């Protein structure tokens, strides 16, 4: 059963995030919202998702990110079998990177 209060709180948070206009805005907001450790964890998980998508193996990802193989496995399960959130964001970032590269050259 869903907790309506939890859903409302999450929706409020997500709508707030969607109001951010720049990376600098994100730094400011997430620095207020999260501890440095929480931010590092999220950043490491995003890096692990990208590396998994790029075909790297768990040991190499663990060495580069500092994440445990158990966490990498959870990221991999989410990447492969979950709602598609990682894939959507990673695909959008890839597209943005390609556009940025074309604009520079």
PDB file of C-alpha atoms in Angstrom, residues 11-51:
ATOM      1  CA  UNK A  11       6.453  14.856  -5.554  1.00  0.00           C
ATOM      2  CA  UNK A  12       7.222  18.161  -3.801  1.00  0.00           C
ATOM      3  CA  UNK A  13      10.927  17.307  -3.805  1.00  0.00           C
ATOM      4  CA  UNK A  14      10.963  16.276  -7.464  1.00  0.00           C
ATOM      5  CA  UNK A  15       9.023  19.366  -8.544  1.00  0.00           C
ATOM      6  CA  UNK A  16      11.559  21.452  -6.647  1.00  0.00           C
ATOM      7  CA  UNK A  17      14.439  19.748  -8.448  1.00  0.00           C
ATOM      8  CA  UNK A  18      12.769  20.425 -11.789  1.00  0.00           C
ATOM      9  CA  UNK A  19      12.849  24.178 -11.048  1.00  0.00           C
ATOM     10  CA  UNK A  20      16.668  24.193 -11.052  1.00  0.00           C
ATOM     11  CA  UNK A  21      18.128  25.873 -14.132  1.00  0.00           C
ATOM     12  CA  UNK A  22      21.838  25.138 -13.971  1.00  0.00           C
ATOM     13  CA  UNK A  23      24.530  22.888 -12.589  1.00  0.00           C
ATOM     14  CA  UNK A  24      25.402  25.687 -10.158  1.00  0.00           C
ATOM     15  CA  UNK A  25      21.777  25.714  -8.921  1.00  0.00           C
ATOM     16  CA  UNK A  26      22.069  21.952  -8.397  1.00  0.00           C
ATOM     17  CA  UNK A  27      25.301  22.343  -6.428  1.00  0.00           C
ATOM     18  CA  UNK A  28      23.632  24.879  -4.155  1.00  0.00           C
ATOM     19  CA  UNK A  29      20.408  22.930  -3.648  1.00  0.00           C
ATOM     20  CA  UNK A  30      21.928  19.481  -3.196  1.00  0.00           C
ATOM     21  CA  UNK A  31      24.636  20.846  -0.889  1.00  0.00           C
ATOM     22  CA  UNK A  32      21.846  22.134   1.346  1.00  0.00           C
ATOM     23  CA  UNK A  33      19.739  18.991   0.985  1.00  0.00           C
ATOM     24  CA  UNK A  34      22.342  16.226   1.330  1.00  0.00           C
ATOM     25  CA  UNK A  35      25.428  15.466   3.333  1.00  0.00           C
ATOM     26  CA  UNK A  36      28.724  15.352   1.418  1.00  0.00           C
ATOM     27  CA  UNK A  37      28.692  11.552   1.868  1.00  0.00           C
ATOM     28  CA  UNK A  38      25.187  11.235   0.385  1.00  0.00           C
ATOM     29  CA  UNK A  39      26.178  13.348  -2.612  1.00  0.00           C
ATOM     30  CA  UNK A  40      29.302  11.245  -3.173  1.00  0.00           C
ATOM     31  CA  UNK A  41      27.252   8.046  -2.977  1.00  0.00           C
ATOM     32  CA  UNK A  42      24.782   9.298  -5.585  1.00  0.00           C
ATOM     33  CA  UNK A  43      27.605  10.493  -7.838  1.00  0.00           C
ATOM     34  CA  UNK A  44      29.402   7.153  -7.533  1.00  0.00           C
ATOM     35  CA  UNK A  45      26.214   5.255  -8.394  1.00  0.00           C
ATOM     36  CA  UNK A  46      25.682   7.400 -11.504  1.00  0.00           C
ATOM     37  CA  UNK A  47      29.286   6.771 -12.545  1.00  0.00           C
ATOM     38  CA  UNK A  48      28.804   3.037 -11.955  1.00  0.00           C
ATOM     39  CA  UNK A  49      25.648   3.048 -14.091  1.00  0.00           C
ATOM     40  CA  UNK A  50      27.508   4.783 -16.921  1.00  0.00           C
ATOM     41  CA  UNK A  51      30.431   2.372 -16.663  1.00  0.00           C
TER      42      UNK A  51
END
